Structures are given as C-alpha cells and as structure tokens.
Short mmCIF file of C-alpha atoms in Angstrom, two decimals:
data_model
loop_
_atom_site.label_atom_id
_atom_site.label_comp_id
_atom_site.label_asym_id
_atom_site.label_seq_id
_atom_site.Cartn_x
_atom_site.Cartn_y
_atom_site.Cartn_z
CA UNK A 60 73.73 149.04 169.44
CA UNK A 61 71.66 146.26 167.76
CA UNK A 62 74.64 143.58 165.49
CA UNK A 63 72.68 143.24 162.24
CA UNK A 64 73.36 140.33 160.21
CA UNK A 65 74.13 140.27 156.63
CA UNK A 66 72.82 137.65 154.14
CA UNK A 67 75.36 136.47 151.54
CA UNK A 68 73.38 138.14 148.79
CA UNK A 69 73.58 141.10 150.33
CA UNK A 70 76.90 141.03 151.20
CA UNK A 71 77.96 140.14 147.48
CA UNK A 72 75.55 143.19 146.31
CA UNK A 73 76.93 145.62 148.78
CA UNK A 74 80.65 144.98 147.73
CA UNK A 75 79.70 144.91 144.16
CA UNK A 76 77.95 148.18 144.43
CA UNK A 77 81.56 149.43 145.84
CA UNK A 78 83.40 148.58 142.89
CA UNK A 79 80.66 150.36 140.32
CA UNK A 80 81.25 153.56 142.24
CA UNK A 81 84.99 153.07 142.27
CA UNK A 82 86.03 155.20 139.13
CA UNK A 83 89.65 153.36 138.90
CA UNK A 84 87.78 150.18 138.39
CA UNK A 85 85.54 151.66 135.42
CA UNK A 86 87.78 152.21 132.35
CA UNK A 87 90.43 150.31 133.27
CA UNK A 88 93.36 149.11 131.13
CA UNK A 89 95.34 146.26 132.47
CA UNK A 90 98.31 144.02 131.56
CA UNK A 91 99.11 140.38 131.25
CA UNK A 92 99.49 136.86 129.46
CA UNK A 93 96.19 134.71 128.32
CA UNK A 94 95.85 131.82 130.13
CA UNK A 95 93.36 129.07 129.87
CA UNK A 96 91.49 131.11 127.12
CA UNK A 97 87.88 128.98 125.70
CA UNK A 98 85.21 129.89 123.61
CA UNK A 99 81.61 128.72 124.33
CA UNK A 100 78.39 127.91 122.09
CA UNK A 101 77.61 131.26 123.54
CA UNK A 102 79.89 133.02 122.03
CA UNK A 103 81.26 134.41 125.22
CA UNK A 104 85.08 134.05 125.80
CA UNK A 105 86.46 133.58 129.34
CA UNK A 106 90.33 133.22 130.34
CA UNK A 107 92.60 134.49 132.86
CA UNK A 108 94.70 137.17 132.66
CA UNK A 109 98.03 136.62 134.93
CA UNK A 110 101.32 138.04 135.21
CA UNK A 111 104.42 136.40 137.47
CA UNK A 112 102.81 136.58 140.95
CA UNK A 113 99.17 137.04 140.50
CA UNK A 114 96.51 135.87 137.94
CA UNK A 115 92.50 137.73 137.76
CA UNK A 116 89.86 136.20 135.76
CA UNK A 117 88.24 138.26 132.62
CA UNK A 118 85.07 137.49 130.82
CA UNK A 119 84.94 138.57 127.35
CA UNK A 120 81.44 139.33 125.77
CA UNK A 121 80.81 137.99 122.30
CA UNK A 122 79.28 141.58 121.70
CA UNK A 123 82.42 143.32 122.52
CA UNK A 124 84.32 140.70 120.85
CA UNK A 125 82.71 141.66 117.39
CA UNK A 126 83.16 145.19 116.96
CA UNK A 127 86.80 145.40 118.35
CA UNK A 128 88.79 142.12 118.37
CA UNK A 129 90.85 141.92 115.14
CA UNK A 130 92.98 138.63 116.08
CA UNK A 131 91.89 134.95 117.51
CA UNK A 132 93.68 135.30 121.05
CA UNK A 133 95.69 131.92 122.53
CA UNK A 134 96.91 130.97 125.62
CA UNK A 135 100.54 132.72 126.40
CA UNK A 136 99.94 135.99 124.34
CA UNK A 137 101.05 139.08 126.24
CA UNK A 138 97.83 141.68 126.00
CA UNK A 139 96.65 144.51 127.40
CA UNK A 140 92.99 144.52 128.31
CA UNK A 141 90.27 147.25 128.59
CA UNK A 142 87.65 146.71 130.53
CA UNK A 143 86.10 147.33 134.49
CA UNK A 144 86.24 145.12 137.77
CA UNK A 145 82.87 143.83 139.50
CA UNK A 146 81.88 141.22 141.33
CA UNK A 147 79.63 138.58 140.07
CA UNK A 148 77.22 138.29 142.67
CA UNK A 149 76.33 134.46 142.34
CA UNK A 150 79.78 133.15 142.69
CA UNK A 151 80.62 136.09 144.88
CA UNK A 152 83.93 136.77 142.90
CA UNK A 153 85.26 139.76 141.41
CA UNK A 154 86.41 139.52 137.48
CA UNK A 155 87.51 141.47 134.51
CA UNK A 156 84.89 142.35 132.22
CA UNK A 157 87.03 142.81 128.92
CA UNK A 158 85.52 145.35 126.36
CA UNK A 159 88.82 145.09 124.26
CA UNK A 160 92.18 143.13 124.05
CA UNK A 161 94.92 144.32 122.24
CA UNK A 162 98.45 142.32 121.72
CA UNK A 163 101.31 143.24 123.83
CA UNK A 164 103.91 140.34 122.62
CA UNK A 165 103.81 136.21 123.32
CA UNK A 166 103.91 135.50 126.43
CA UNK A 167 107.85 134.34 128.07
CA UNK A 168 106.40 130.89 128.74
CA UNK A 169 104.57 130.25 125.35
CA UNK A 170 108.05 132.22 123.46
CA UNK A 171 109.91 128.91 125.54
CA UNK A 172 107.48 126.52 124.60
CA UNK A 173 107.87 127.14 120.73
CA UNK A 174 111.78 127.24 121.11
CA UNK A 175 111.48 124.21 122.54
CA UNK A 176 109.20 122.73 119.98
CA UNK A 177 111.10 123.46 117.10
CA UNK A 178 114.21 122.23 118.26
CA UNK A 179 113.04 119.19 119.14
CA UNK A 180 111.22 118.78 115.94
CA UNK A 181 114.40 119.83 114.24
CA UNK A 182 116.17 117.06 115.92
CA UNK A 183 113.61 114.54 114.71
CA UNK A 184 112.08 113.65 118.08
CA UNK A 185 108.80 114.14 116.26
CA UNK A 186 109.52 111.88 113.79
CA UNK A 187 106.96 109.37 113.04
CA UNK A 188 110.12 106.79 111.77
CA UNK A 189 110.63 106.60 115.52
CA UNK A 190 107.37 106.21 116.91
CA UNK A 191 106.39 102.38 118.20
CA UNK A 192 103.00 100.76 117.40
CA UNK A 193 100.41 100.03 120.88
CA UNK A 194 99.99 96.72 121.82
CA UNK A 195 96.83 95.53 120.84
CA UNK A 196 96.26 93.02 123.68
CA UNK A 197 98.76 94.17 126.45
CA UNK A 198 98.67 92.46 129.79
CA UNK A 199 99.58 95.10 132.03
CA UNK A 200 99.68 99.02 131.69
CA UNK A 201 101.49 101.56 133.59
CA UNK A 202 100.06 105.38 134.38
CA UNK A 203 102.56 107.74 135.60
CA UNK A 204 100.04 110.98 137.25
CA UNK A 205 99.36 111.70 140.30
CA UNK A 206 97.95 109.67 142.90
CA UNK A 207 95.22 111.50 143.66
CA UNK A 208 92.66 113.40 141.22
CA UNK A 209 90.21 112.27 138.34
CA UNK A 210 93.21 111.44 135.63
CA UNK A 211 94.28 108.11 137.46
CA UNK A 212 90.34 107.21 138.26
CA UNK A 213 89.51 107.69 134.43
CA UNK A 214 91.67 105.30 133.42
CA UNK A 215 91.24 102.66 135.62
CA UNK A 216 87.57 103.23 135.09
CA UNK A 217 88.00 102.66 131.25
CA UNK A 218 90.40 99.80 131.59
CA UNK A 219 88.33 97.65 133.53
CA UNK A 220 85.31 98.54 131.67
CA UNK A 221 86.58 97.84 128.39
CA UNK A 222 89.43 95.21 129.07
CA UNK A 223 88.99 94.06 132.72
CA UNK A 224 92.18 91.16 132.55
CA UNK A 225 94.49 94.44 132.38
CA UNK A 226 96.82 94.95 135.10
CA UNK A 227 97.33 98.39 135.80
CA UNK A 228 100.64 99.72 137.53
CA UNK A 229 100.66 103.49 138.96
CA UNK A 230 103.74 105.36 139.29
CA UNK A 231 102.56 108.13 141.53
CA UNK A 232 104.36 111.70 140.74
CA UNK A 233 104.04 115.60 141.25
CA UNK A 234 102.19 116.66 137.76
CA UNK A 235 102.54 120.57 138.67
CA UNK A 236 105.41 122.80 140.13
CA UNK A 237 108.91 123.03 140.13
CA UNK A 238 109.43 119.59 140.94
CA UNK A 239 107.24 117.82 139.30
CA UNK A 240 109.42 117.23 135.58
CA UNK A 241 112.15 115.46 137.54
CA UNK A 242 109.82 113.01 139.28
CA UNK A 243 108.11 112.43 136.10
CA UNK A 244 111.56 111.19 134.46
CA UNK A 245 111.72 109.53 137.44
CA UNK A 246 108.90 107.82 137.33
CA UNK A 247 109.12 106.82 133.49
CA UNK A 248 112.46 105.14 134.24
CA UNK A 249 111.03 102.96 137.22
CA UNK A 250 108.11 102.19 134.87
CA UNK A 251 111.00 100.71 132.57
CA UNK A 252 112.17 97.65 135.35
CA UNK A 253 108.91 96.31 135.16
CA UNK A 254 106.92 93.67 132.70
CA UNK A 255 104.68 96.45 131.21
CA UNK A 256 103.22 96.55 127.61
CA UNK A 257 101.79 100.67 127.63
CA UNK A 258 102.76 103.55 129.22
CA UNK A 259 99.99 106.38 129.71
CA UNK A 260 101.94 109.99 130.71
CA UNK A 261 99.53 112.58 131.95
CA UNK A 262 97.42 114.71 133.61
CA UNK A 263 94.19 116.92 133.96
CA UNK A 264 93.43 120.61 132.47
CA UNK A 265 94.97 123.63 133.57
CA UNK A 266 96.64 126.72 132.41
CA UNK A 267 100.19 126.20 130.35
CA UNK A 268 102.20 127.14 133.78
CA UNK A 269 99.98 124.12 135.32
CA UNK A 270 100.76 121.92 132.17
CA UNK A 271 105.06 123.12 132.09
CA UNK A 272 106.30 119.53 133.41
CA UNK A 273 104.98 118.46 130.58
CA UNK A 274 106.60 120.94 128.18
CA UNK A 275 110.20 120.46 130.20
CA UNK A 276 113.20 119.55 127.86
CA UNK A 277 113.96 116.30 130.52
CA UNK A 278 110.65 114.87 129.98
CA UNK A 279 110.24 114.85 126.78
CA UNK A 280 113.72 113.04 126.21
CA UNK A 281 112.66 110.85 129.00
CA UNK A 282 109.79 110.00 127.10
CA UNK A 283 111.52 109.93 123.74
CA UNK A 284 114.30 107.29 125.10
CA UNK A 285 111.43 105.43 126.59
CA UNK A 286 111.84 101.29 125.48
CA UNK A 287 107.66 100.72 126.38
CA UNK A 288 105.18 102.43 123.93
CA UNK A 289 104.00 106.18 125.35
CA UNK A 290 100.57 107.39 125.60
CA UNK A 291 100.47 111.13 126.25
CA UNK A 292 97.25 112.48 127.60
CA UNK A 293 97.74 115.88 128.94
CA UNK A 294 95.28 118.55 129.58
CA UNK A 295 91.82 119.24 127.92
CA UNK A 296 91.37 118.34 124.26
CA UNK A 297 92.65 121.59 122.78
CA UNK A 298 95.91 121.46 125.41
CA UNK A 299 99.39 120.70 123.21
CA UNK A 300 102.32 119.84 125.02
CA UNK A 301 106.02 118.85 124.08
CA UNK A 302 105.08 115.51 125.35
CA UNK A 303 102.01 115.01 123.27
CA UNK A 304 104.71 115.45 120.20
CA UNK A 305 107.20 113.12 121.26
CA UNK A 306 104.66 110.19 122.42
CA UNK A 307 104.14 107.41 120.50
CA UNK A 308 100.46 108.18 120.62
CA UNK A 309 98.48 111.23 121.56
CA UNK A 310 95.28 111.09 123.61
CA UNK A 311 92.96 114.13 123.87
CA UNK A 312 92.16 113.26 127.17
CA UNK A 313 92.87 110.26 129.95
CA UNK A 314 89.51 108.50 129.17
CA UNK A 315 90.42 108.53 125.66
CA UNK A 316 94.44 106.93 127.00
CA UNK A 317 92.44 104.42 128.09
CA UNK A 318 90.80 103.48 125.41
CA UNK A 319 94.26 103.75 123.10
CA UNK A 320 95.65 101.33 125.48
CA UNK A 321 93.45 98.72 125.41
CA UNK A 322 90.85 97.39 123.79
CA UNK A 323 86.99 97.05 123.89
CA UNK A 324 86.43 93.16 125.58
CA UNK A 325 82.85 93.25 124.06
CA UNK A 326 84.16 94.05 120.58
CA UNK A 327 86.56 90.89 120.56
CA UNK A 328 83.95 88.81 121.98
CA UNK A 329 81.95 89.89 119.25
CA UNK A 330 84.72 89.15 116.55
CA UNK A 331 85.70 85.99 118.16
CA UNK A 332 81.93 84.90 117.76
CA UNK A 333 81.68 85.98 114.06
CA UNK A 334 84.99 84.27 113.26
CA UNK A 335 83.51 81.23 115.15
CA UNK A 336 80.55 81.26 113.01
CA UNK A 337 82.60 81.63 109.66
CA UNK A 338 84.64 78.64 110.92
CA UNK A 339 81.83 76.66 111.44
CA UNK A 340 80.13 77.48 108.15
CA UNK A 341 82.86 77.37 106.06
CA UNK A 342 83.78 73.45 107.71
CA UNK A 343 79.79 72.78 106.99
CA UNK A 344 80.23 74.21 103.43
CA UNK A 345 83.44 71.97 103.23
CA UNK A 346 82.00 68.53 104.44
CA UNK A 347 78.67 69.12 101.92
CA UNK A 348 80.89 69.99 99.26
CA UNK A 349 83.17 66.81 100.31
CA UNK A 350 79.78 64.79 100.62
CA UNK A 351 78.09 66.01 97.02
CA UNK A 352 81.83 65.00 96.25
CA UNK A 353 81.29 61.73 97.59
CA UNK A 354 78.10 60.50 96.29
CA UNK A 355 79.05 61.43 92.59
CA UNK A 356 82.12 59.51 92.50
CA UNK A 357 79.92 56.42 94.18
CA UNK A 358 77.50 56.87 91.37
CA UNK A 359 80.47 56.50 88.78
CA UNK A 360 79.75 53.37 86.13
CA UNK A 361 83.54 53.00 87.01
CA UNK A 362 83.38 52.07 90.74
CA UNK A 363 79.93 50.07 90.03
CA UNK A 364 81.62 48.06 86.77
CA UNK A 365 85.30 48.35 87.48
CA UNK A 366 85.98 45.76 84.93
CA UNK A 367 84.24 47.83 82.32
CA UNK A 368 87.93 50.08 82.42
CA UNK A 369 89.55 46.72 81.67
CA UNK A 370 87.30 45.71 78.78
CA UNK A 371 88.09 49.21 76.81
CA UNK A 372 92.05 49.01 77.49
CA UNK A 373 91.20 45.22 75.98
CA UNK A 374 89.24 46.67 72.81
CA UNK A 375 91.90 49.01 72.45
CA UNK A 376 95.37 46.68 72.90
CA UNK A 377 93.05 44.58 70.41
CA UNK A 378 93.51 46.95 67.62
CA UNK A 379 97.07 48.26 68.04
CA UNK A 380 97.70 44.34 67.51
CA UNK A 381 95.75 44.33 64.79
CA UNK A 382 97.68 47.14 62.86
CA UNK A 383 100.99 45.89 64.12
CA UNK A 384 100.51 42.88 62.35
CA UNK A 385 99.01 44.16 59.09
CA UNK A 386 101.83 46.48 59.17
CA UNK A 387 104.74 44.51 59.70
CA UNK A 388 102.98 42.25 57.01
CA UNK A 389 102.87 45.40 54.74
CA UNK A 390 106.37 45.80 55.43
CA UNK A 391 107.92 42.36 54.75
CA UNK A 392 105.86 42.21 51.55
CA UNK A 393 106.57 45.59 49.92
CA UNK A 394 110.84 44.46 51.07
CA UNK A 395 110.57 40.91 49.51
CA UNK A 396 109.30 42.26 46.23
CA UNK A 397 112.44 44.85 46.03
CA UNK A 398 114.36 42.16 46.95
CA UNK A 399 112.86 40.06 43.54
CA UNK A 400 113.21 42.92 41.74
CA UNK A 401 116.65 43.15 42.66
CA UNK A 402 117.73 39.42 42.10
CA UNK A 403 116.54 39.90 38.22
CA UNK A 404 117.39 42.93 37.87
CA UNK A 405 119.86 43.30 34.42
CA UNK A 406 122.83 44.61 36.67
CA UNK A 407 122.88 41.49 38.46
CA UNK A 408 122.92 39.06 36.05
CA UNK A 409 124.04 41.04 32.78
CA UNK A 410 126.35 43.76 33.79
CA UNK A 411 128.08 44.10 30.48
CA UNK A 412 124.87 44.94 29.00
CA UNK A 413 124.94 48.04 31.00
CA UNK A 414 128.28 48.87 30.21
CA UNK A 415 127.82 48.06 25.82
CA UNK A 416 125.90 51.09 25.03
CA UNK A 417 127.98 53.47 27.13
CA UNK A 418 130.76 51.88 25.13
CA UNK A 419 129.70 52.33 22.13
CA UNK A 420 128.81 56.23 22.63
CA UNK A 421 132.59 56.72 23.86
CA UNK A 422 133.63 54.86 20.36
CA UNK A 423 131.49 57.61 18.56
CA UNK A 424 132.05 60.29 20.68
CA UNK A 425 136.17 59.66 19.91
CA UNK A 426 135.58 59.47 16.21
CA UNK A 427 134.14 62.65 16.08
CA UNK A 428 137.01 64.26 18.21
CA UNK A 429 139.47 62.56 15.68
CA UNK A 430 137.60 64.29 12.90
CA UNK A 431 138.10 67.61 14.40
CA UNK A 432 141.69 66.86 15.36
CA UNK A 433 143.78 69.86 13.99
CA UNK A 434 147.07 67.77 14.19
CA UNK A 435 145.24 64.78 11.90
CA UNK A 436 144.76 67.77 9.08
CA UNK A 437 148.60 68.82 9.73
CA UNK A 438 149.20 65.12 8.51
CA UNK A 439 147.41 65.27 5.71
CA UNK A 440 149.31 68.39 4.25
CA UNK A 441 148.01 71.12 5.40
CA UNK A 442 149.54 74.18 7.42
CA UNK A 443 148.20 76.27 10.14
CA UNK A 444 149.19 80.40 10.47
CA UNK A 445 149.22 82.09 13.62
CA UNK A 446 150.58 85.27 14.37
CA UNK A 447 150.97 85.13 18.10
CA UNK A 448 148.52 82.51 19.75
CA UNK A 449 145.90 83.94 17.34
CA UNK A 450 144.95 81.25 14.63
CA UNK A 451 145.02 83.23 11.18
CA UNK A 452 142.07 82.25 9.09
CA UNK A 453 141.59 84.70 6.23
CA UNK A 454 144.51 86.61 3.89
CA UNK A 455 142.73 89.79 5.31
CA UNK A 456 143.63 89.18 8.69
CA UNK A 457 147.69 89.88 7.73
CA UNK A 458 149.24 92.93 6.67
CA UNK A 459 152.89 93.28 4.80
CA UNK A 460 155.59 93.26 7.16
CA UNK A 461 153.77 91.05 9.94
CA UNK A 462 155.68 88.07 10.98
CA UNK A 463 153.37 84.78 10.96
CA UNK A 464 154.13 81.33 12.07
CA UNK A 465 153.27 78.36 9.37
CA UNK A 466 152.99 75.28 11.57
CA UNK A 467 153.42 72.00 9.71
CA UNK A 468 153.04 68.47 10.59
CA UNK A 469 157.22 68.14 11.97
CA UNK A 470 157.78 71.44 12.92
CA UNK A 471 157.09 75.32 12.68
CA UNK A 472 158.98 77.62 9.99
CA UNK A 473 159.13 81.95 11.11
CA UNK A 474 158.11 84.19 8.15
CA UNK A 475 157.18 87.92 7.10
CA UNK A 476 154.55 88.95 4.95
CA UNK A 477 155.98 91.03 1.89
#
C-alpha cells in the first residue's frame, strides 16, 4: 500500500473538520477563571480560560459580545462560557469560540490579590508620605528580573541610549513560580550592600498566576522596607500588581523604568547649552550696561572740573558766614539796647517813685474802710440790734416777745421786745 503524505494545511483542515462534526464540541458550556483578557481596535476580545491544572484559549467575537455580554469581564473572574471548539487552521491550534460568558464568582487568585491590597493599603504601605523621590542624575542603577528575556535588554537598551555614563547592576532572579517571591526579596536585599542610586523591580506580560511573585505579601514588604528608591515595572501597561502600589514609582512597562530612572543625555545637553547662552548674554548685557555706566560718569562736569564741587561748597560756606555775622550783629544790638533801656529805666534809679502812687491808693483805700467801719459809728453813739447773728435794720423786722441784742460801743446789753 502506497504511504501518502499529508501537507500541514491539510492536516490542520482534516482535524478541524473532526471537531465540527463532533456534537460535544458544538454547544458547549465550559468553566473557568479569565486570564490575560484584551480588547482590540477590532473589537474582538481574546483571553484564556484556565482552571488549576489546565488553561484553553477562547476568542470572543465583538458580534457576540453585543447582543449578550451585560458586564466588562477582567482577569481572575470565575465564568462559565458558551461556545464550540475548532481549530484555527493557520496557527494549527484548537480554541474556544465564546458566543456568551456569564459570571460564576472572582476568581481564588484575584479574591487573594484584593485581600491583599486592601490590607496593605490599610496599613499605609500605599501611602504617598512614604514614597522617596528618583534621583535625577544617579550613577549607577540596579534591575532585579531575570537574566534572560526582553525586560533586562529594554532597559539596558534605554539606559545607554538616553544616559550612557549609567552603571547598571543586575540581580538575576526567578520572576515566575513558586520560588520566584523569595529570590526576589533576596535579590532586593543584596541590591541594598551596594553603591546604587535606583532600583527597577520587574518583569514582562503574562497572566496574574505568571505575575503572583509580584503580588506575594514578602515582596511587597521587601520592597516597602527598601532604603534605595523602587521602580516597579511589571507586566503590560494595563497589568496592576501589589508591587506597582508599594513602589516609589510605577512604570507601565520596563522601557518606560528606564526612562524613570534616568534621564535623556540629549535633553541636558540641550539645557546646559541654553543656560550657557543665558550666562553669556546676561554677562554681555552686564559689561554694556557697566560700560554705558562708565562713559556717563566720564562725561560728568564733576570728574572733568573737580574743583568746580569745591567752588560751590565755597559760594555756599560764603553765605552761612555772611548771615552768621549779620546775625550775631542783630543779636548784640537788639541786647545792648535792652540793656540801655534797662540802666534808665525809673526802677533803677527812682524806685520810690514806683512805690508813691501805690502808696497813696492804700492811704485812700483805708479811709474809705474807716468810713464804713461799724465799730467807728458804735463810738459815735450809736447802737447796733441783732437778734441772733442777723443784723436788725427795720422796727418791722421784730415782733413782741423776741429777745434782741443792743450792742454798744463797751459792751452788749440782752433785751425783749414788749
């Protein structure tokens, strides 16, 4: 019997024609956690569907999507898909073709994952009080990843383009598996012994069980004790881990770690030149304004006739002279006639004439007192009444049986009216 031999086309064909005719793999329903879910421009949604021991990857239309999906489905939900099994001929692998998706719980590793995450942020390991600034200009970086794979060759790629008198340091370590977290503390503790100014943490994409050392409780302490500033640059753009929370700094991807961890060489060129040029300009603009300075100061009548200053103070000590002596002249003459006024002067030579007049007035004034001296009139004859301290002056003043006073010139006689 003649071998025939199969093409790869036909091969793929033949064993995707098997699973159209196999009615269990038609209107299937199947169960499992989203892993690794992404929507393109297309439309088209494709993820893996996994349990504990095995994983299958599912396609979901953006036809189907629209007239039954009635939720936005993440990585670690627990769903339950309908859909059928065929191979896709070009790759020559068999997938789930998902007509609809239903939820069937969160998924045990994402439920862990958001334990952890709000613990920790209760604890304030997400605090930004305890996050440290990047170095602007560090010397040397270190990169704890794996040896091997495009995260380490990214960043060394970046560094040297953008800052080539970096030293980078790499602390080789498992990134995936059960073994992986503790090498990772590990590895950020060595990094600690040496001179480094940045610390990039990370790895490439994968599904949340590939990311887990980076979601471990260990790590992100390590990191969070860490004395050198953490970059964390874990996964794809749209991959959160505990670590990217507790970093100092957050990088969507390892080319963009290592341009947070150093900076562009052409850009401080560039600013070194500009501040060059200001320097010079503004010490050009200094010694013109210092020269224009200069020259009118030079062209001053004062530094061409210096004496000229003299000649003014001159003309001006002139005149205060001038009115010191007419003043003090003023002054002695107006004193020397007060002092002729007050040689004559009446009091000086005739003080009695001062004292006459006032004299005289006293004389009068004493007369008249005598005239209206009540005791003078007692001498004369008369008699004064009083009835108490009251002076009586009229017979109306008294009634019959008052008692009056007569005072006389020698004494006082007690009588009663009758």
């Amino acid at each position: 019997m003649e071998e025939r031999t199969f093409s790869v086309s036909e091969i793929n064909s033949y064993l995707n024609k098997k699973f159209k005719e196999d009615p269990n793999l038609k209107n299937i329903y199947v169960k499992g956690e989203i892993s690794n879910y992404k929507t393109y421009p297309s439309g088209h949604s494709y993820f893996t569907l996994k349990d504990e021991d095995s994983q299958i990857p599912a396609v979901f239309f953006k036809f189907y999507k629209k007239r039954s999906l009635t939720f936005e489905p993440k990585d670690g939900m627990k769903v339950i898909v309908k859909g059928k099994i065929e191979v896709y001929e070009k790759d020559g692998k068999y997938q789930l073709y998902v007509t609809k998706i239903t939820e069937d719980g969160i998924g045990i590793l994402y439920a862990k994952y958001e334990r952890l995450k709000k613990d920790l942020e209760r604890e304030g390991l997400f605090d930004d009080a305890h996050k440290k600034e990047i170095p602007k200009y560090p010397k040397r970086i270190g990169v704890v990843t794996a040896q091997t794979g495009a995260v380490i060759k990214d960043i060394i790629t970046t560094v040297r383009r953008r800052y080539p008198i970096c030293e980078i340091l790499l602390f080789s370590t498992l990134v995936q598996g059960n073994m992986a977290a503790p090498q990772i503390v590990r590895q950020i503790k060595h990094a600690q012994e040496y001179d480094i100014d940045t610390l990039i943490v990370g790895r490439g994409g994968g599904s949340i069980e590939d990311l887990w050392p980076f979601n471990e409780e260990i790590v992100a302490r390590a990191i969070y004790d860490c004395k050198i500033p953490v970059i964390s640059a874990v996964g794809h753009e749209t991959d959160y881990t505990i670590s990217d929370f507790v970093a100092d700094k957050r990088a969507p991807t390892p080319t963009a770690a290592g341009e947070f961890a150093v900076p562009n060489i052409i850009e401080i060129k560039n600013n070194v030149n500009q501040l060059s040029n200001r320097i010079n300009k503004s010490i050009e603009n200094k010694l013109f304004e210092n020269k224009t300075r200069l020259k009118n100061i030079s062209q001053k009548n004062v530094l061409k006739n210096p004496e000229s200053i003299y000649e003014i103070k001159g003309m001006h000590l002139d005149n205060l002279i001038n009115k010191l002596d007419f003043t003090s002249k003023s002054i002695i003459s107006q004193n020397r006639n007060r002092l002729f006024k007050l040689e004559n002067s009446i009091v000086l030579k005739k003080p009695e004439e001062i004292i006459k007049p006032k004299k005289e007035a006293c004389l009068r004034n004493i007369n008249k007192l005598e005239v209206l001296n009540p005791l003078l009139t007692l001498k004369r004859g008369y008699t004064m009444a009083k009835s108490g301290d009251k002076v009586i002056s009229s017979a109306k003043e008294v009634n019959s049986g008052d008692e009056l006073d007569i005072e006389f010139d020698d004494g006082i006689v007690n009588t009663k009216v009758i």
